[in-house]
Short mmCIF file of C-alpha atoms and ligand atoms in Angstrom, two decimals:
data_model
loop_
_atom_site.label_atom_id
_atom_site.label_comp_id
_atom_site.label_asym_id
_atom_site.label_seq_id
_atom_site.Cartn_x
_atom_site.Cartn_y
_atom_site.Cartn_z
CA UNK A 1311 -11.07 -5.28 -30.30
CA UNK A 1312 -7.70 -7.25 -29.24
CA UNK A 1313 -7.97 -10.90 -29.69
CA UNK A 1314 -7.68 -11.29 -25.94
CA UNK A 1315 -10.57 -9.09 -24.86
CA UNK A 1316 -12.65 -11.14 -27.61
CA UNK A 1317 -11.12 -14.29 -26.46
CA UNK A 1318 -12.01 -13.17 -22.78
CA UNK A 1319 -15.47 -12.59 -24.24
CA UNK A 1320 -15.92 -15.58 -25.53
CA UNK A 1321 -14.90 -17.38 -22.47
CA UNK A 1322 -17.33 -15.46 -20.23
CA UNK A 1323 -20.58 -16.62 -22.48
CA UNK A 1324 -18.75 -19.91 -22.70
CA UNK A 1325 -18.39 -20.28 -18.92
CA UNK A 1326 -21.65 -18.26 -17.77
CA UNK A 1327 -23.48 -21.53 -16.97
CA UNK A 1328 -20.47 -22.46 -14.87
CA UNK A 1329 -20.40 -18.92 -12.75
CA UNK A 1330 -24.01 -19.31 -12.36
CA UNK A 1331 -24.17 -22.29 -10.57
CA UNK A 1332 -21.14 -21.18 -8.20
CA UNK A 1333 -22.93 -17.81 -7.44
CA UNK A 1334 -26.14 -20.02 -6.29
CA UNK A 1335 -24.27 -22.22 -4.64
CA UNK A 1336 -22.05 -19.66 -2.32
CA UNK A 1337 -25.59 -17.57 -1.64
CA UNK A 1338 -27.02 -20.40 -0.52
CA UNK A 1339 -24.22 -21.42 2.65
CA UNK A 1340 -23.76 -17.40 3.96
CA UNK A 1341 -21.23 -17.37 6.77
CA UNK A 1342 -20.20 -15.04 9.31
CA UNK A 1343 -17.01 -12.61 9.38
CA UNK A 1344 -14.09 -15.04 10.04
CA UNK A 1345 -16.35 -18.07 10.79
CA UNK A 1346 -15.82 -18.49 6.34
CA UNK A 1347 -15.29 -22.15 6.75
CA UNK A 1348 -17.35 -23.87 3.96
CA UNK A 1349 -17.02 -21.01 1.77
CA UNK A 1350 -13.20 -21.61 1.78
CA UNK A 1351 -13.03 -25.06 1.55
CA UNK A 1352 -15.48 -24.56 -1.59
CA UNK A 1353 -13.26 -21.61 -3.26
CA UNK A 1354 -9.81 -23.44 -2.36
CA UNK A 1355 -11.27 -26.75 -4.37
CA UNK A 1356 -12.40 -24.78 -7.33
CA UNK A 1357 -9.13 -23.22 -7.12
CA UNK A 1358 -7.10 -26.28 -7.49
CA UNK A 1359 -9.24 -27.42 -9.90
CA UNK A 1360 -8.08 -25.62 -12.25
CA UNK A 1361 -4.13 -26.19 -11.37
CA UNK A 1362 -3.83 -22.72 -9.08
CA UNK A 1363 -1.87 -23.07 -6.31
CA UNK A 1364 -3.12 -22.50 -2.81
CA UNK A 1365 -0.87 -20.53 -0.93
CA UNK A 1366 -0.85 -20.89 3.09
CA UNK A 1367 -0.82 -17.71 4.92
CA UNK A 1368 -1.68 -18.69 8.03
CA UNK A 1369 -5.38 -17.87 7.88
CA UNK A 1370 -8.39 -20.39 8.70
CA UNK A 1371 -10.76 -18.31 6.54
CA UNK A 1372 -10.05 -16.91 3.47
CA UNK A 1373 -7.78 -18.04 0.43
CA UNK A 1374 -4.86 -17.18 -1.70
CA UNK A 1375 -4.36 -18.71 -5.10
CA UNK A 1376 -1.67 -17.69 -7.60
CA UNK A 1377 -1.90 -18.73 -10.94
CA UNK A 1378 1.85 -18.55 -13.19
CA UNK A 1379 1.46 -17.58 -16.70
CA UNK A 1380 3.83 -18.52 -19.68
CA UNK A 1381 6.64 -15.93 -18.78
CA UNK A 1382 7.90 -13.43 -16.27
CA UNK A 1383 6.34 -10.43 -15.43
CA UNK A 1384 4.53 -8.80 -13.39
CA UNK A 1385 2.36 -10.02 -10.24
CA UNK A 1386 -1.45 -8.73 -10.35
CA UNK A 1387 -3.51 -9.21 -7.03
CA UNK A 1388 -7.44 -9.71 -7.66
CA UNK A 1389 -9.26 -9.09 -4.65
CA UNK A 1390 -12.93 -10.63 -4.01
CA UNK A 1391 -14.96 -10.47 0.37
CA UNK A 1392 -16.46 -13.44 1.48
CA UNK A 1393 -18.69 -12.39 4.35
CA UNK A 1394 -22.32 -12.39 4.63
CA UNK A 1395 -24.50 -10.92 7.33
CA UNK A 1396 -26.72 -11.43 10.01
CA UNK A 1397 -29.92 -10.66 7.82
CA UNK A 1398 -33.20 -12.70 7.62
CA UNK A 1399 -33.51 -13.28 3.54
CA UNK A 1400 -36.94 -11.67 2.60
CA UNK A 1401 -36.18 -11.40 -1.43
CA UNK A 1402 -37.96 -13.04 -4.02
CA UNK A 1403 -34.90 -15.35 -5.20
CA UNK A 1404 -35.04 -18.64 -6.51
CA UNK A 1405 -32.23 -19.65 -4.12
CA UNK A 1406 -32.26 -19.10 -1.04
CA UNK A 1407 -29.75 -18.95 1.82
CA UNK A 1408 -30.03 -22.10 3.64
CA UNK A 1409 -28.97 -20.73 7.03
CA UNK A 1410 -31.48 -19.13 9.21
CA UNK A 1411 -31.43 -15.33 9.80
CA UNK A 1412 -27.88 -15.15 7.64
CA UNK A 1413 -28.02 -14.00 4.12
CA UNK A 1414 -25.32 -12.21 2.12
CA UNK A 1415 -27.13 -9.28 2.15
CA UNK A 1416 -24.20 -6.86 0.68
CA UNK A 1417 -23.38 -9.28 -1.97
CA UNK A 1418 -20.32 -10.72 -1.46
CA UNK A 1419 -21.79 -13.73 -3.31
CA UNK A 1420 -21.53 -12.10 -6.30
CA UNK A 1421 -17.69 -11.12 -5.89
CA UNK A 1422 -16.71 -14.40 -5.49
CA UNK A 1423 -18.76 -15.62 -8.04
CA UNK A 1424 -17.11 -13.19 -10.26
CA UNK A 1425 -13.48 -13.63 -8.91
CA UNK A 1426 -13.75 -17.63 -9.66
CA UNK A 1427 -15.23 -17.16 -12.78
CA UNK A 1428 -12.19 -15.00 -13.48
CA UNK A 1429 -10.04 -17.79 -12.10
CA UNK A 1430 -11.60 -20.14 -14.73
CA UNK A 1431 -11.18 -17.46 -17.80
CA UNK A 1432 -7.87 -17.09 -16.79
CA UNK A 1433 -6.52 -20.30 -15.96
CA UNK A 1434 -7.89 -21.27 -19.63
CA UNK A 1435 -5.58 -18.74 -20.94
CA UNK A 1436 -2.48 -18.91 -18.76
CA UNK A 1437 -0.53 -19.21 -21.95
CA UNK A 1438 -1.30 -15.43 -23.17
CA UNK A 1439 -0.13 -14.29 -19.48
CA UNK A 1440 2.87 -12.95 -19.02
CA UNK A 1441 3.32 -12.38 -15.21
CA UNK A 1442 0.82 -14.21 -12.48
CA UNK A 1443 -2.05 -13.51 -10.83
CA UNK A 1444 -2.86 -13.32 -6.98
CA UNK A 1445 -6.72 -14.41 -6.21
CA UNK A 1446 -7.06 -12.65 -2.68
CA UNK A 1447 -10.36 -13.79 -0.97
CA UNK A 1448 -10.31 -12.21 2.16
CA UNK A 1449 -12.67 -12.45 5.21
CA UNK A 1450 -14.35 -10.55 7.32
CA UNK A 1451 -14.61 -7.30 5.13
CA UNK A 1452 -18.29 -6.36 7.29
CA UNK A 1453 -16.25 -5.86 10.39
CA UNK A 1454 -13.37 -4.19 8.48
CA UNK A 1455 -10.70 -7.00 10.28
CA UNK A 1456 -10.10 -9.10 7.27
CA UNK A 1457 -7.97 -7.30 5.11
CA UNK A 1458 -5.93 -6.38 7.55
CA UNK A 1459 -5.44 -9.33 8.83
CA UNK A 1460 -4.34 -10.72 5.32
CA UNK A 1461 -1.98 -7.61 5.00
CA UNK A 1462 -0.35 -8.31 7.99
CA UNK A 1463 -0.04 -11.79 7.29
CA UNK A 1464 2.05 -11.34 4.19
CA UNK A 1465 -0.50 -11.94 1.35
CA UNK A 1466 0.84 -8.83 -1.01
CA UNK A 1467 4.40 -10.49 -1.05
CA UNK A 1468 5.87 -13.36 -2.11
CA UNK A 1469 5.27 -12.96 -4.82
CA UNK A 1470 5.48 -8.76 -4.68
CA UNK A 1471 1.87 -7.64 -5.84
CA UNK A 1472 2.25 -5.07 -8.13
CA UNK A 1473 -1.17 -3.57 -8.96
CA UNK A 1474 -4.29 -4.96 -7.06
CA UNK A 1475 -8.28 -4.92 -8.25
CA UNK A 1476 -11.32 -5.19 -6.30
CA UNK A 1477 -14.92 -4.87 -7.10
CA UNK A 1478 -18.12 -4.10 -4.86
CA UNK A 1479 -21.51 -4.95 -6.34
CA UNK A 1480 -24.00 -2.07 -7.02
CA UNK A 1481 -27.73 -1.46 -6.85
CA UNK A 1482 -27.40 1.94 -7.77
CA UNK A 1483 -26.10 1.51 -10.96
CA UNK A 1484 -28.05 -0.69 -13.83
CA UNK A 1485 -26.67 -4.65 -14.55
CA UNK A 1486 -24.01 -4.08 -17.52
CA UNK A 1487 -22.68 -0.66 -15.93
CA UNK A 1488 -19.48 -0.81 -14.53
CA UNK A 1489 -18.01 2.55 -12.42
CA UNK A 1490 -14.86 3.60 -12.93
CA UNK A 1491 -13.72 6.89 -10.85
CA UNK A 1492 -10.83 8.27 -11.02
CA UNK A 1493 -9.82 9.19 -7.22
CA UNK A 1494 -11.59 9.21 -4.28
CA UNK A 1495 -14.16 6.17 -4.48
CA UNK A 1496 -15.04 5.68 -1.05
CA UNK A 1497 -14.55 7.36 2.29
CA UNK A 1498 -12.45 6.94 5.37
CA UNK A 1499 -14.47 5.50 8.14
CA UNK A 1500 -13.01 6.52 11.69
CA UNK A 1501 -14.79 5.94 15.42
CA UNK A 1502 -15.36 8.91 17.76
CA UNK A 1503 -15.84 8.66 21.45
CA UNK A 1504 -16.42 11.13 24.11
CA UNK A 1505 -16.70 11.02 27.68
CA UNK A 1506 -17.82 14.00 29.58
CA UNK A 1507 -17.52 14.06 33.53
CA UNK A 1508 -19.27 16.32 36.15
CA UNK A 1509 -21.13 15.83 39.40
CA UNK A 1510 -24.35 14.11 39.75
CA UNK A 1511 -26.75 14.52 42.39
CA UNK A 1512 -30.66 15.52 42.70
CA UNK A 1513 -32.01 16.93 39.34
CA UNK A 1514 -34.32 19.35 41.29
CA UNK A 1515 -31.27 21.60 42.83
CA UNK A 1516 -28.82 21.87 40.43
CA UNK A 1517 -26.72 23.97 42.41
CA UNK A 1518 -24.85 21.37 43.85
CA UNK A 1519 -24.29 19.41 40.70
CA UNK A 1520 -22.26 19.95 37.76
CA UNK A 1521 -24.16 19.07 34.92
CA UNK A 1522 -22.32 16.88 31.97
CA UNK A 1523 -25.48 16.60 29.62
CA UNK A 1524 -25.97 20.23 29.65
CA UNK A 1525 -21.93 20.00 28.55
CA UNK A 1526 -22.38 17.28 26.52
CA UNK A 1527 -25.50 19.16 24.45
CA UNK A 1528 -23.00 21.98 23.98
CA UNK A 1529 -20.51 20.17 22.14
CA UNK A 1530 -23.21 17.91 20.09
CA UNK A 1531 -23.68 21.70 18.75
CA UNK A 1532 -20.18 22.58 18.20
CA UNK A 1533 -18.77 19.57 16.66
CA UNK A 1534 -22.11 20.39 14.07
CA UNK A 1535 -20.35 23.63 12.93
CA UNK A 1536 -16.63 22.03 11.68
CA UNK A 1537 -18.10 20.50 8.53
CA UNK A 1538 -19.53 23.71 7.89
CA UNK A 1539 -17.16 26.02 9.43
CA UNK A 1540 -13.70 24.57 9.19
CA UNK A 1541 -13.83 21.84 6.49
CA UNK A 1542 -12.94 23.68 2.84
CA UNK A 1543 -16.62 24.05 1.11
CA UNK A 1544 -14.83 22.14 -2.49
CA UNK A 1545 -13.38 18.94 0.37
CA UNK A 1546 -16.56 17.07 2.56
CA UNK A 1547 -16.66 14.93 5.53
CA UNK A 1548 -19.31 13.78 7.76
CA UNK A 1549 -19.53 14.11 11.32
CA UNK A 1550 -22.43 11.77 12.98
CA UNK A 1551 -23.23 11.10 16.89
CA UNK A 1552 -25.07 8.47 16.64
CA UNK A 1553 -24.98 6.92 20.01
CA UNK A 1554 -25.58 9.61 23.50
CA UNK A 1555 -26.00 7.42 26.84
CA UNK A 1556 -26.10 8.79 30.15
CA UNK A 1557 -28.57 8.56 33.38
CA UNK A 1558 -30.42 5.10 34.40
CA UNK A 1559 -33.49 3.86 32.35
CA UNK A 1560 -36.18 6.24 32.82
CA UNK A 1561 -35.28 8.33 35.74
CA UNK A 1562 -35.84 11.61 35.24
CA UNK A 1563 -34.77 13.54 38.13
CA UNK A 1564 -31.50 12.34 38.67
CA UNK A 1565 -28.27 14.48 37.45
CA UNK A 1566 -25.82 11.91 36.35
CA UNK A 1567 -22.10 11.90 37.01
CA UNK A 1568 -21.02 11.63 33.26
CA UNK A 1569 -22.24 11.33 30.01
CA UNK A 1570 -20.30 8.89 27.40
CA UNK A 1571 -20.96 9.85 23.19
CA UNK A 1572 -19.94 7.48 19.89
CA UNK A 1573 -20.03 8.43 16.48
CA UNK A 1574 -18.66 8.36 13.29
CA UNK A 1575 -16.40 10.61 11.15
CA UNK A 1576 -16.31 9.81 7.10
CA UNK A 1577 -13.69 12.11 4.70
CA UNK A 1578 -11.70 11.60 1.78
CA UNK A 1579 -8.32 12.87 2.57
CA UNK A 1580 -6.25 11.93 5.56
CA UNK A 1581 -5.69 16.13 5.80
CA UNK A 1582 -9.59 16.02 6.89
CA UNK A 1583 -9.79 13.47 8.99
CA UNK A 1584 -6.83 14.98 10.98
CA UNK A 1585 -8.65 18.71 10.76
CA UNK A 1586 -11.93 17.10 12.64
CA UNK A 1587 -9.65 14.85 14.96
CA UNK A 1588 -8.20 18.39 16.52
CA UNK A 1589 -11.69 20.36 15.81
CA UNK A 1590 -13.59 17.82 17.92
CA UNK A 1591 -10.37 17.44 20.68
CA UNK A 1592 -10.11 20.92 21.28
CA UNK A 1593 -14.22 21.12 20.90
CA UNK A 1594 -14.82 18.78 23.56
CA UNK A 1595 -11.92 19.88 25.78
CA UNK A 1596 -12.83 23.60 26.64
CA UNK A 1597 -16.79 23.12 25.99
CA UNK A 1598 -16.34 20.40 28.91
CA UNK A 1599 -13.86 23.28 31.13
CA UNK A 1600 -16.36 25.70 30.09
CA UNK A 1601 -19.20 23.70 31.81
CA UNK A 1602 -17.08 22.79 34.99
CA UNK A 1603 -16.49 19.53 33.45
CA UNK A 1604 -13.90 17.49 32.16
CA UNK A 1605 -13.86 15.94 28.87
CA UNK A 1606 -11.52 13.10 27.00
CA UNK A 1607 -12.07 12.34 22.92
CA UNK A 1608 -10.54 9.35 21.16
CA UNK A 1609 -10.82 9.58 17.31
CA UNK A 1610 -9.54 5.98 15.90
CA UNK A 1611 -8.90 5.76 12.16
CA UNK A 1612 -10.45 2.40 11.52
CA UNK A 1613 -10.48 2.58 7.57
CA UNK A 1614 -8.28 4.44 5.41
CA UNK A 1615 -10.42 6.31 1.94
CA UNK A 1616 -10.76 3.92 -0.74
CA UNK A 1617 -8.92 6.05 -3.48
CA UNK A 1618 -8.43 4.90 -7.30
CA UNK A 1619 -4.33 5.42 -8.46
CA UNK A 1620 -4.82 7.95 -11.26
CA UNK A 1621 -2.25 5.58 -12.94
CA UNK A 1622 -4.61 2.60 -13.16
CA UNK A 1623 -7.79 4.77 -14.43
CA UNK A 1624 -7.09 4.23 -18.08
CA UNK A 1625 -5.86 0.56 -17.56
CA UNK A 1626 -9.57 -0.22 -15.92
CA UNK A 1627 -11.07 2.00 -18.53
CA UNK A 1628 -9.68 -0.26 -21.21
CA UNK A 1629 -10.47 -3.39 -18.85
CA UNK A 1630 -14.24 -2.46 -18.58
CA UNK A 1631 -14.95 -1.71 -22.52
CA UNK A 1632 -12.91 -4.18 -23.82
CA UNK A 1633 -15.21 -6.91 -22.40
CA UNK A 1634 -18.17 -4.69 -23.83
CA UNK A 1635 -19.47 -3.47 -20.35
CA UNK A 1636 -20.78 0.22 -20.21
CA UNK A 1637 -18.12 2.68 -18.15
CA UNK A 1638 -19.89 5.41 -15.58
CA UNK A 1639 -18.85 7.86 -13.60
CA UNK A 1640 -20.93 8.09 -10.46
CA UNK A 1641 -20.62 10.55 -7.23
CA UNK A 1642 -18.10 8.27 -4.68
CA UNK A 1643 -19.76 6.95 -1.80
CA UNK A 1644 -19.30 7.79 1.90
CA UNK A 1645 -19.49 4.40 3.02
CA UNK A 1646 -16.50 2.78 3.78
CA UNK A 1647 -14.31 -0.47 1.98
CA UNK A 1648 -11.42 -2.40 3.93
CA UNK A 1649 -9.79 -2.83 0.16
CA UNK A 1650 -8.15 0.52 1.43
CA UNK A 1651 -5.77 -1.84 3.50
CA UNK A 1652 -4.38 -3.30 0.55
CA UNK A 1653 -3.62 0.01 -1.22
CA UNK A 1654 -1.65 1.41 2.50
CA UNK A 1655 1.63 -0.21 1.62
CA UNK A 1656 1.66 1.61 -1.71
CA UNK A 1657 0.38 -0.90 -3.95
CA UNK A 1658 -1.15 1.22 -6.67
CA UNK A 1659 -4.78 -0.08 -6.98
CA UNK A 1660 -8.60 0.48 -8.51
CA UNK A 1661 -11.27 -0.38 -7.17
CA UNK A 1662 -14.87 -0.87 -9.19
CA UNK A 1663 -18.06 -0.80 -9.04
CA UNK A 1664 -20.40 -3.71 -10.59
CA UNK A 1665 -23.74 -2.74 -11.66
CA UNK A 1666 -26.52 -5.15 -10.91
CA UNK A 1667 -29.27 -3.16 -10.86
CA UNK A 1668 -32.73 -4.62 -12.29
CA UNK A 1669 -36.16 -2.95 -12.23
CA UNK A 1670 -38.05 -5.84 -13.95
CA UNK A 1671 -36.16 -8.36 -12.08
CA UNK A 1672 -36.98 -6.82 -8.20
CA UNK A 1673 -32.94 -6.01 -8.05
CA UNK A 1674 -33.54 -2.65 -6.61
CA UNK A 1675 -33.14 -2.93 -2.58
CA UNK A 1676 -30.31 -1.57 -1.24
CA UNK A 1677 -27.21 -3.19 0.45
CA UNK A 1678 -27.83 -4.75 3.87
CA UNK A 1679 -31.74 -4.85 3.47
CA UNK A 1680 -33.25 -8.43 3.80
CA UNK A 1681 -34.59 -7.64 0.21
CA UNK A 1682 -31.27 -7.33 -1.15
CA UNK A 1683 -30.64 -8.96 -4.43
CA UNK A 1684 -28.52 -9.10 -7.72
CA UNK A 1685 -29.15 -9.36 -11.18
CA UNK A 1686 -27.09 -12.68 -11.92
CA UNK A 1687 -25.90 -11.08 -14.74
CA UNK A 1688 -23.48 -8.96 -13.77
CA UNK A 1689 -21.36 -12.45 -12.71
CA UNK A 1690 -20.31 -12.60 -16.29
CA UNK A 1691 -19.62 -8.92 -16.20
CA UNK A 1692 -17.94 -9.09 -13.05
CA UNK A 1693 -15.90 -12.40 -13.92
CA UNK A 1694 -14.54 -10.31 -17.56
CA UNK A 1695 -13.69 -6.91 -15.74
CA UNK A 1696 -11.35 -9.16 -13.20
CA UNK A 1697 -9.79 -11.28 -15.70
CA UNK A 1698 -9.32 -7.82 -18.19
CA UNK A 1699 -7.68 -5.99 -15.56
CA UNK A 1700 -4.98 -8.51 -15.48
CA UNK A 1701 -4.63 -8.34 -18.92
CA UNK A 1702 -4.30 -4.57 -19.21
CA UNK A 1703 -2.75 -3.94 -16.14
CA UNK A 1704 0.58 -6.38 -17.41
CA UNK A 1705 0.87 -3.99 -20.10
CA UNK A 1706 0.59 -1.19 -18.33
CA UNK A 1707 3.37 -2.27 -16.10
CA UNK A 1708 5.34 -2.95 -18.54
CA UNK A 1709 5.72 0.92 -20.03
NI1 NI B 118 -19.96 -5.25 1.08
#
């Protein structure tokens, strides 16, 4: 083992007590997307703390800390969400939110928790660093705003980030697991919606009318075939309509003028998502003419795929063992991340998953549930795998 990923070790047991009580502490005061008020004030004063400076972006919510080491080098960006959720807390924990019907039910508690325990590692060891480190806490990640927001505000320059690392908390995987996937992690996450018009009028003599549910049925069909039909069987996406509204409450013998659809479209290639964006154009466009109808689709790309640089794999590989934590390889997910932002500009980047999955301790529940909850000891975990990647990463720049 080098003599920084023991010292790193050390420094994690040393400082677990220290994470711990942060980790309570921030799951206790869950805010809202952008509303991350006493959650930054609490980050940016353990920040200064230990000497890292605050840098002002411009943002109300959210902080930026950058930490020099002893010489030049390169700049790495460590990215941790702050958000919670509008979730009543129904888990067994010892420490419970203290706002009502708010809870961070996807765990973002435990990212911060991790990212200042990093802070504190690596602030005690700013000697051995030679380059700086970025602590990105962005807001907002639930409503897939915040990291854009910090993008556009400038928070990868100045200085130039040069490799960024995020992590995401797991249930799936067990507490002392961490994933590292090479590629595709996580899926794009784009928003469909269709509007279909025809010709209301009396239900019971059709005749007269031209129908846009009988239309709109059609193309629910059709748009069901381009995952199976058009989409390469080795690639996937998913194509969901989740959302179908048309008539008034529960008339039933009314034909209504027009029929509006929303949805949601998840791939992990930009080739896909442009393959169903002209699938489900040209789908709803001559069903709709086909029906007597006519028919408009807007696809928006919300969220880019969340894909790991091949360059960083064995860097994070490295990271993840050398603190002593278990590597896996699981299937990616087709849920979405916002850490895709950072990675747009061409900022090679990994992303990780953090096991904290607990059978004995109830940490089983999945993300988003009100019975969400972590094993607390993945903070440690979590904390070592930030500060290692810094370490690693430096070096790997350097070749
Ligand atoms: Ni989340």
């Amino acid at each position: 083992m080098s003599e920084i990923a023991s010292e790193v070790q050390q420094l994690m047991k040393e400082f677990e007590p220290d994470f711990l009580e942060r980790f309570r502490h921030l799951h206790q005061i869950p805010e809202m997307s952008f509303e991350e008020y006493k959650t930054t004030a609490y980050i940016k004063e353990k920040l200064s703390g230990w000497g890292i400076e605050i840098q002002d972006i411009g943002s109300e919510t959210g902080v930026i800390g950058l930490l020099t080491g002893a010489s030049e080098g390169p700049c790495i960006g460590l990215r941790a969400d702050i958000d919670a959720l509008p979730v009543k807390e129904e888990a067994s924990c010892p420490y419970p939110s203290k706002t009502e019907g708010m809870m961070h039910a996807c765990g973002h508690d435990t990212h911060m928790a991790s990212l200042l325990g990093a802070a504190q590692i690596l602030a005690a060891m700013r000697e051995k660093i030679k380059g700086s480190v970025k602590f990105i806490f962005q807001p907002a990640e639930e409503v897939n705003l915040g990291a854009k927001k910090f993008v556009k505000l400038h928070c990868l320059e100045n200085p130039k980030v040069d490799a960024i690392f995020g992590i995401h908390n797991s249930p799936e995987i067990p507490v002392g697991t961490v994933a590292v996937k090479n590629g595709p992690l996580m899926a794009s996450v784009d928003r469909i919606t269709f509007t279909i018009k025809g010709k209301g009028g009396h239900g019971g003599i059709p005749q007269r009318n031209v129908d846009p549910i009988v239309a709109a049925a059609a193309i629910i069909q059709a748009a069901q075939t381009i995952v199976s039909r058009n989409v390469s069987p080795i690639d996937s996406a998913v194509v969901s309509i989740c959302n179908v509204r048309a008539g008034e409450g529960t008339t039933n013998n009314v034909t209504p003028d027009e029929v509006k659809m929303y949805g949601t479209v998840r791939a992990y290639k930009e080739e896909t998502q442009k393959l169903v964006e002209r699938r489900l154009t040209e789908i709803t466009k001559s069903i709709s003419e086909a029906y007597g109808c006519e028919g408009s689709f807007v696809y928006l790309y919300e969220l880019a795929a969340t894909v790991n640089n091949p360059k960083l794999y064995d860097t994070a590989y490295k990271a993840v063992t050398g603190i002593g934590a278990t590597p896996v390889d699981p299937a990616p997910s087709t849920g979405g991340e916002d850490f895709s932002d950072f990675l747009k500009g061409g900022v090679p980047g990994f992303f990780y998953w953090l096991g904290t999955r607990n059978e004995e301790k109830d940490c089983v529940y999945s993300w988003h549930s009100p019975r969400f909850k972590a094993d607390e000891d993945c903070i440690a975990i979590g904390a070592g795998t930030y500060a290692m990647s810094v370490f690693e990463a430096i070096e790997t720049l350097k070749k």
